[in-house]
Amino acid sequence: MDAERKAVVVDVGLGALCVAMGLLYASRGALPYWWLTAVTALLTVALAWADDHGVVGGWTTVVVVAAFGVAVLALGLVAGPAVVSAVIPAVLAGIGAGIVPYRLYYGVVRPVPSGRVADVGERAL
């Protein structure tokens, strides 16, 4: 399988899993956080675009994702576990809702950017 096809298969598969997990773990308590799904989707698209087009490097992406994880943990300490159990499904669904259409656009409609092709080029699938 060539690197472009790998990028599409892996990213769409992981995005679909994120959406599925977000929906499976969502409860009625997650409804007030619907806006967080939209914000997370937009941020995911922005970060994926920046990473694919060489605006940010690999470590920058890792730092952004790690900072986001620390922020969610801090939210849990401040607001309590009930809020986190409502926020995490919204965030998971947002990540998937951002990456799936992004990778379908840059993979089916337009070619996968060279930065992403280089990332998956050496990996086995």
mmCIF file of C-alpha atoms in Angstrom:
data_model
loop_
_atom_site.group_PDB
_atom_site.id
_atom_site.type_symbol
_atom_site.label_atom_id
_atom_site.label_comp_id
_atom_site.label_asym_id
_atom_site.label_seq_id
_atom_site.Cartn_x
_atom_site.Cartn_y
_atom_site.Cartn_z
ATOM 1 C CA MET A 1 0.000 0.000 0.000
ATOM 2 C CA ASP A 2 1.411 3.392 -0.938
ATOM 3 C CA ALA A 3 1.962 6.153 1.636
ATOM 4 C CA GLU A 4 -0.967 8.320 0.501
ATOM 5 C CA ARG A 5 -3.441 5.473 0.834
ATOM 6 C CA LYS A 6 -1.973 4.572 4.244
ATOM 7 C CA ALA A 7 -2.482 8.146 5.444
ATOM 8 C CA VAL A 8 -6.123 8.131 4.364
ATOM 9 C CA VAL A 9 -6.892 4.694 5.801
ATOM 10 C CA VAL A 10 -5.166 5.340 9.134
ATOM 11 C CA ASP A 11 -6.523 8.852 9.681
ATOM 12 C CA VAL A 12 -10.091 8.087 8.621
ATOM 13 C CA GLY A 13 -10.054 4.891 10.686
ATOM 14 C CA LEU A 14 -8.766 6.653 13.800
ATOM 15 C CA GLY A 15 -11.192 9.531 13.286
ATOM 16 C CA ALA A 16 -14.120 7.148 12.952
ATOM 17 C CA LEU A 17 -13.036 5.382 16.145
ATOM 18 C CA CYS A 18 -12.877 8.725 17.976
ATOM 19 C CA VAL A 19 -16.393 9.620 16.858
ATOM 20 C CA ALA A 20 -17.680 6.164 17.813
ATOM 21 C CA MET A 21 -16.051 6.300 21.258
ATOM 22 C CA GLY A 22 -17.345 9.806 21.848
ATOM 23 C CA LEU A 23 -20.871 8.730 20.975
ATOM 24 C CA LEU A 24 -20.653 5.536 23.018
ATOM 25 C CA TYR A 25 -19.412 7.315 26.133
ATOM 26 C CA ALA A 26 -21.683 10.337 25.795
ATOM 27 C CA SER A 27 -24.429 10.792 28.316
ATOM 28 C CA ARG A 28 -27.137 13.365 28.807
ATOM 29 C CA GLY A 29 -24.613 15.341 30.813
ATOM 30 C CA ALA A 30 -22.588 15.871 27.641
ATOM 31 C CA LEU A 31 -25.347 17.796 25.842
ATOM 32 C CA PRO A 32 -24.383 21.205 27.293
ATOM 33 C CA TYR A 33 -20.880 20.682 25.852
ATOM 34 C CA TRP A 34 -21.942 20.269 22.206
ATOM 35 C CA TRP A 35 -20.056 23.459 21.378
ATOM 36 C CA LEU A 36 -16.850 21.823 22.588
ATOM 37 C CA THR A 37 -17.218 19.207 19.844
ATOM 38 C CA ALA A 38 -17.329 21.953 17.205
ATOM 39 C CA VAL A 39 -14.383 23.858 18.709
ATOM 40 C CA THR A 40 -12.316 20.678 18.991
ATOM 41 C CA ALA A 41 -13.108 19.752 15.387
ATOM 42 C CA LEU A 42 -11.933 23.162 14.160
ATOM 43 C CA LEU A 43 -8.766 23.003 16.274
ATOM 44 C CA THR A 44 -8.071 19.470 15.020
ATOM 45 C CA VAL A 45 -8.355 20.603 11.408
ATOM 46 C CA ALA A 46 -6.085 23.581 12.083
ATOM 47 C CA LEU A 47 -3.455 21.441 13.811
ATOM 48 C CA ALA A 48 -3.618 18.731 11.136
ATOM 49 C CA TRP A 49 -3.236 21.330 8.377
ATOM 50 C CA ALA A 50 -0.309 22.999 10.144
ATOM 51 C CA ASP A 51 1.390 19.652 10.737
ATOM 52 C CA ASP A 52 0.797 18.397 7.184
ATOM 53 C CA HIS A 53 2.052 21.589 5.560
ATOM 54 C CA GLY A 54 5.180 21.971 7.691
ATOM 55 C CA VAL A 55 4.035 25.012 9.670
ATOM 56 C CA VAL A 56 4.686 23.143 12.926
ATOM 57 C CA GLY A 57 7.013 20.225 13.519
ATOM 58 C CA GLY A 58 6.416 16.876 15.150
ATOM 59 C CA TRP A 59 7.362 18.024 18.652
ATOM 60 C CA THR A 60 5.088 21.053 18.457
ATOM 61 C CA THR A 61 2.141 18.778 17.747
ATOM 62 C CA VAL A 62 3.105 16.533 20.662
ATOM 63 C CA VAL A 63 3.374 19.530 23.004
ATOM 64 C CA VAL A 64 -0.033 20.885 21.925
ATOM 65 C CA VAL A 65 -1.728 17.507 22.440
ATOM 66 C CA ALA A 66 0.023 17.011 25.796
ATOM 67 C CA ALA A 67 -0.990 20.494 26.960
ATOM 68 C CA PHE A 68 -4.574 19.741 26.002
ATOM 69 C CA GLY A 69 -4.441 16.514 28.046
ATOM 70 C CA VAL A 70 -3.045 18.358 31.064
ATOM 71 C CA ALA A 71 -5.812 20.963 30.712
ATOM 72 C CA VAL A 72 -8.468 18.224 30.819
ATOM 73 C CA LEU A 73 -6.827 16.707 33.916
ATOM 74 C CA ALA A 74 -6.726 20.134 35.570
ATOM 75 C CA LEU A 75 -10.384 20.582 34.708
ATOM 76 C CA GLY A 76 -11.077 17.308 36.480
ATOM 77 C CA LEU A 77 -9.291 18.474 39.603
ATOM 78 C CA VAL A 78 -11.088 21.825 39.645
ATOM 79 C CA ALA A 79 -14.577 20.993 38.370
ATOM 80 C CA GLY A 80 -14.831 17.367 39.411
ATOM 81 C CA PRO A 81 -15.042 14.057 37.584
ATOM 82 C CA ALA A 82 -18.667 14.548 36.481
ATOM 83 C CA VAL A 83 -17.643 17.425 34.214
ATOM 84 C CA VAL A 84 -14.714 15.487 32.777
ATOM 85 C CA SER A 85 -16.912 12.483 32.015
ATOM 86 C CA ALA A 86 -19.144 14.832 30.027
ATOM 87 C CA VAL A 87 -16.310 16.754 28.339
ATOM 88 C CA ILE A 88 -14.154 13.838 27.163
ATOM 89 C CA PRO A 89 -16.832 12.317 24.880
ATOM 90 C CA ALA A 90 -17.417 15.734 23.311
ATOM 91 C CA VAL A 91 -13.684 16.169 22.729
ATOM 92 C CA LEU A 92 -13.293 12.666 21.273
ATOM 93 C CA ALA A 93 -16.189 13.222 18.894
ATOM 94 C CA GLY A 94 -14.701 16.587 17.909
ATOM 95 C CA ILE A 95 -11.309 15.091 17.116
ATOM 96 C CA GLY A 96 -12.926 12.515 14.863
ATOM 97 C CA ALA A 97 -15.331 15.011 13.335
ATOM 98 C CA GLY A 98 -12.354 17.170 12.422
ATOM 99 C CA ILE A 99 -9.884 14.619 11.121
ATOM 100 C CA VAL A 100 -12.245 12.510 8.979
ATOM 101 C CA PRO A 101 -13.419 15.258 6.591
ATOM 102 C CA TYR A 102 -9.962 16.850 6.611
ATOM 103 C CA ARG A 103 -8.265 13.635 5.509
ATOM 104 C CA LEU A 104 -10.999 12.860 3.001
ATOM 105 C CA TYR A 105 -10.426 16.306 1.488
ATOM 106 C CA TYR A 106 -6.620 15.966 1.571
ATOM 107 C CA GLY A 107 -6.535 12.393 0.399
ATOM 108 C CA VAL A 108 -9.501 11.864 -1.900
ATOM 109 C CA VAL A 109 -10.368 15.285 -3.333
ATOM 110 C CA ARG A 110 -6.825 16.682 -3.221
ATOM 111 C CA PRO A 111 -3.498 14.878 -2.800
ATOM 112 C CA VAL A 112 -2.180 14.134 0.683
ATOM 113 C CA PRO A 113 0.370 16.829 1.632
ATOM 114 C CA SER A 114 3.995 15.781 1.423
ATOM 115 C CA GLY A 115 4.507 16.214 5.170
ATOM 116 C CA ARG A 116 1.930 13.541 5.966
ATOM 117 C CA VAL A 117 3.197 11.266 3.204
ATOM 118 C CA ALA A 118 6.681 11.465 4.710
ATOM 119 C CA ASP A 119 5.285 10.665 8.187
ATOM 120 C CA VAL A 120 3.606 7.445 7.089
ATOM 121 C CA GLY A 121 6.053 6.486 4.365
ATOM 122 C CA GLU A 122 8.266 4.304 6.554
ATOM 123 C CA ARG A 123 5.537 2.753 8.695
ATOM 124 C CA ALA A 124 4.040 -0.624 7.954
ATOM 125 C CA LEU A 125 0.311 -1.130 7.679
#
